[in-house]
Coordinates of C-alpha atoms in Angstrom, one line a residue:
M4 CA -0.1 0.2 0.0
H5 CA 3.0 2.3 0.8
L6 CA 4.3 1.9 -2.5
L7 CA 1.0 2.5 -4.4
T8 CA 0.8 5.9 -2.4
L9 CA 4.2 6.9 -3.3
L10 CA 3.7 6.1 -7.0
L11 CA 0.5 8.2 -7.2
V12 CA 2.3 11.2 -5.2
M13 CA 5.0 11.1 -7.9
L14 CA 2.4 10.9 -10.5
F15 CA 0.5 13.6 -9.3
A16 CA 3.9 15.7 -8.8
L17 CA 4.8 15.2 -12.6
V18 CA 1.3 16.2 -13.9
I19 CA 1.3 19.3 -11.6
A20 CA 5.2 20.1 -12.6
Y21 CA 4.1 19.5 -16.4
Y22 CA 1.1 22.2 -16.2
L23 CA 3.4 24.7 -13.9
L24 CA 6.1 24.6 -16.7
C25 CA 3.2 25.0 -19.7
E26 CA 1.7 28.3 -17.6
R27 CA 5.3 29.5 -16.1
R28 CA 5.2 32.9 -17.8
Q29 CA 1.4 33.4 -17.1
I30 CA 2.2 32.4 -13.6
G31 CA 5.1 34.6 -13.1
R32 CA 3.2 37.5 -14.4
H33 CA 0.3 36.7 -11.7
L34 CA 3.1 36.5 -9.1
L35 CA 4.8 39.8 -10.2
L36 CA 1.4 41.7 -9.9
M37 CA 0.9 40.4 -6.3
L38 CA 4.0 42.1 -5.1
P39 CA 4.4 45.6 -4.3
V40 CA 5.8 47.7 -7.2
S41 CA 9.0 48.4 -5.1
W42 CA 9.8 44.7 -4.7
R43 CA 9.0 43.8 -8.3
E44 CA 12.6 44.7 -9.6
A45 CA 14.3 43.0 -6.9
F46 CA 12.0 39.8 -7.6
L47 CA 13.0 39.7 -11.2
S48 CA 16.6 40.1 -10.4
A49 CA 16.4 37.3 -8.0
C50 CA 14.6 34.9 -10.6
L51 CA 17.3 35.9 -13.3
G52 CA 20.0 35.3 -10.8
C53 CA 18.7 31.9 -9.8
K54 CA 18.1 30.9 -13.6
N55 CA 21.7 31.7 -14.5
A56 CA 23.2 30.2 -11.3
L57 CA 21.3 26.8 -11.9
M58 CA 22.0 26.7 -15.5
S59 CA 25.8 27.1 -14.8
Y60 CA 25.6 24.4 -12.1
L61 CA 23.7 22.1 -14.5
S62 CA 26.2 22.8 -17.4
G63 CA 29.1 22.2 -15.2
V64 CA 27.9 18.9 -13.8
L65 CA 26.9 17.6 -17.3
K66 CA 30.6 18.3 -18.4
T67 CA 32.0 16.8 -15.5
S68 CA 29.7 13.7 -15.9
L69 CA 30.8 13.6 -19.7
F70 CA 34.6 13.8 -18.7
V71 CA 34.1 11.0 -16.3
F72 CA 32.3 8.9 -18.7
V73 CA 35.0 9.3 -21.5
A74 CA 37.9 8.8 -19.0
T75 CA 36.5 5.8 -17.3
L76 CA 35.7 4.3 -20.7
T77 CA 39.1 4.9 -22.1
G78 CA 40.9 3.4 -19.0
L79 CA 38.6 0.2 -18.9
F80 CA 38.5 -0.3 -22.6
L81 CA 42.4 -0.3 -22.6
L82 CA 42.5 -2.7 -19.5
G83 CA 40.0 -5.0 -21.6
I84 CA 37.4 -5.1 -18.8
N85 CA 34.1 -6.5 -20.0
D86 CA 31.1 -4.3 -20.6
A87 CA 33.4 -1.1 -20.5
L88 CA 30.7 0.9 -22.2
L89 CA 27.8 0.1 -19.8
L90 CA 29.9 0.3 -16.7
S91 CA 31.3 3.6 -17.7
V92 CA 27.7 5.1 -18.7
F93 CA 26.7 4.2 -15.2
M94 CA 29.8 6.0 -13.6
G95 CA 28.9 9.1 -15.8
I96 CA 25.4 9.1 -14.8
L97 CA 26.1 8.5 -10.9
E98 CA 28.7 11.2 -11.2
V99 CA 25.7 13.6 -10.8
F100 CA 25.3 12.4 -6.9
P101 CA 28.0 14.1 -4.9
Y102 CA 30.3 12.0 -3.0
I103 CA 28.3 8.6 -2.8
G104 CA 27.6 8.3 -6.6
P105 CA 31.3 7.6 -7.8
I106 CA 31.5 4.9 -4.9
L107 CA 28.4 3.2 -5.7
A108 CA 29.3 3.4 -9.4
S109 CA 32.7 1.7 -8.7
V110 CA 31.2 -1.5 -7.0
P111 CA 30.0 -2.8 -10.5
I112 CA 33.2 -2.1 -11.9
L113 CA 35.3 -3.9 -9.3
L114 CA 32.9 -6.8 -9.4
T115 CA 33.2 -7.1 -13.3
A116 CA 36.9 -6.7 -13.1
L117 CA 37.2 -9.4 -10.3
G118 CA 35.5 -11.8 -12.6
Q119 CA 38.5 -11.5 -14.9
G120 CA 41.1 -11.7 -12.3
F121 CA 42.4 -10.1 -9.1
G122 CA 45.0 -8.0 -11.1
Q123 CA 42.5 -6.7 -13.5
A124 CA 40.3 -5.6 -10.4
V125 CA 43.3 -3.9 -8.8
L126 CA 43.9 -2.0 -12.2
A127 CA 40.3 -1.1 -12.6
L128 CA 40.5 0.2 -9.2
I129 CA 43.5 2.2 -10.1
V130 CA 41.7 3.7 -13.1
V131 CA 38.5 4.6 -11.1
I132 CA 40.4 6.2 -8.5
A133 CA 42.6 8.2 -11.0
V134 CA 39.8 9.5 -12.9
Q135 CA 38.1 10.6 -9.7
Q136 CA 41.2 12.3 -8.2
I137 CA 41.7 14.2 -11.8
E138 CA 37.7 14.8 -11.7
G139 CA 37.9 16.1 -8.1
N140 CA 40.8 18.4 -8.4
F141 CA 40.9 19.7 -12.0
V142 CA 37.5 19.0 -13.8
T143 CA 35.1 19.9 -11.3
P144 CA 36.7 23.0 -10.0
Y145 CA 37.4 24.1 -13.5
F146 CA 33.5 23.3 -14.8
T147 CA 31.3 23.5 -11.7
A148 CA 33.1 25.4 -9.0
S149 CA 34.1 28.2 -11.1
S150 CA 30.7 28.7 -12.6
T151 CA 28.8 28.7 -9.0
S152 CA 32.1 29.7 -6.8
I153 CA 30.9 27.5 -4.1
K154 CA 33.5 26.7 -1.7
P155 CA 34.1 23.0 -1.2
L156 CA 33.3 22.9 2.6
S157 CA 30.2 24.6 2.0
A158 CA 29.2 22.0 -0.5
L159 CA 30.1 19.2 1.9
I160 CA 28.2 20.7 4.8
G161 CA 25.2 21.2 2.6
V162 CA 25.4 17.7 1.1
F163 CA 25.7 16.3 4.6
V164 CA 23.0 18.2 6.3
L165 CA 20.3 17.9 3.7
G166 CA 21.4 14.3 2.9
S167 CA 20.6 13.9 6.8
L168 CA 17.4 15.7 6.6
M169 CA 16.0 14.4 3.3
G170 CA 18.1 11.3 2.4
L171 CA 19.2 10.7 -1.3
W172 CA 17.1 13.7 -2.5
G173 CA 19.0 16.0 0.0
V174 CA 22.3 14.7 -1.5
V175 CA 21.0 15.4 -5.1
L176 CA 19.4 18.9 -4.2
A177 CA 22.2 20.1 -1.9
I178 CA 24.2 22.1 -4.2
P179 CA 21.6 23.4 -6.4
L180 CA 19.6 24.6 -3.4
I181 CA 22.9 26.3 -1.9
V182 CA 23.4 28.0 -5.4
T183 CA 19.6 29.2 -5.5
V184 CA 19.4 30.6 -2.0
R185 CA 22.8 32.3 -2.3
S186 CA 21.6 33.9 -5.7
V187 CA 18.4 35.1 -4.1
L188 CA 20.2 36.4 -1.0
W189 CA 22.5 38.4 -3.4
S190 CA 19.9 39.7 -5.3
I191 CA 17.6 41.0 -2.4
R192 CA 21.0 42.5 -0.9
S193 CA 22.0 44.4 -4.1
A194 CA 18.2 45.5 -4.3
V195 CA 18.2 46.8 -0.8
I196 CA 21.5 48.6 -1.5
M197 CA 19.8 50.4 -4.7
M198 CA 16.6 51.1 -2.8
K199 CA 18.4 52.7 0.2
P200 CA 18.4 56.7 -0.6
S201 CA 21.8 58.4 -0.9

């Protein structure tokens, strides 16, 4: 019964999300009209800031996932690991989940490589660790951190806190929520500074 309720809630959420996306401009206009005139510019600035920050974050995440996919595929292919393409796709997809995704994705790689011998499993583990080190130290700071300017400690604390409160959804949504909240606060701050009489 619990599973059926969960499926119905998810279906309802998808239907509502679809209609909200279809009518987003009209909803935005109505929301804007409900605000006092003095707040409208700040609201529009906050919305634009959120959109830009989230698009930058998503672009960085997709580029990072693509790098992890290509690098893992190259390493596993050179080692002759069976199903290298499928395992690399899995690694690239789970790269979206900060911190826990790469750990979860490395388990099937190690199990598949172990079937080909202990030496192959060790080499596959070295490939996974090397790709993750390159991704964590060079690729992510270049693509994601530079576009969102979030400090790694802030990201780690956000993932830990929201992961503890919301489980897997908290882990997935932590960094986008941090980016969004920071963008809204910056927009409100700039609007308040602009509204102050000189």
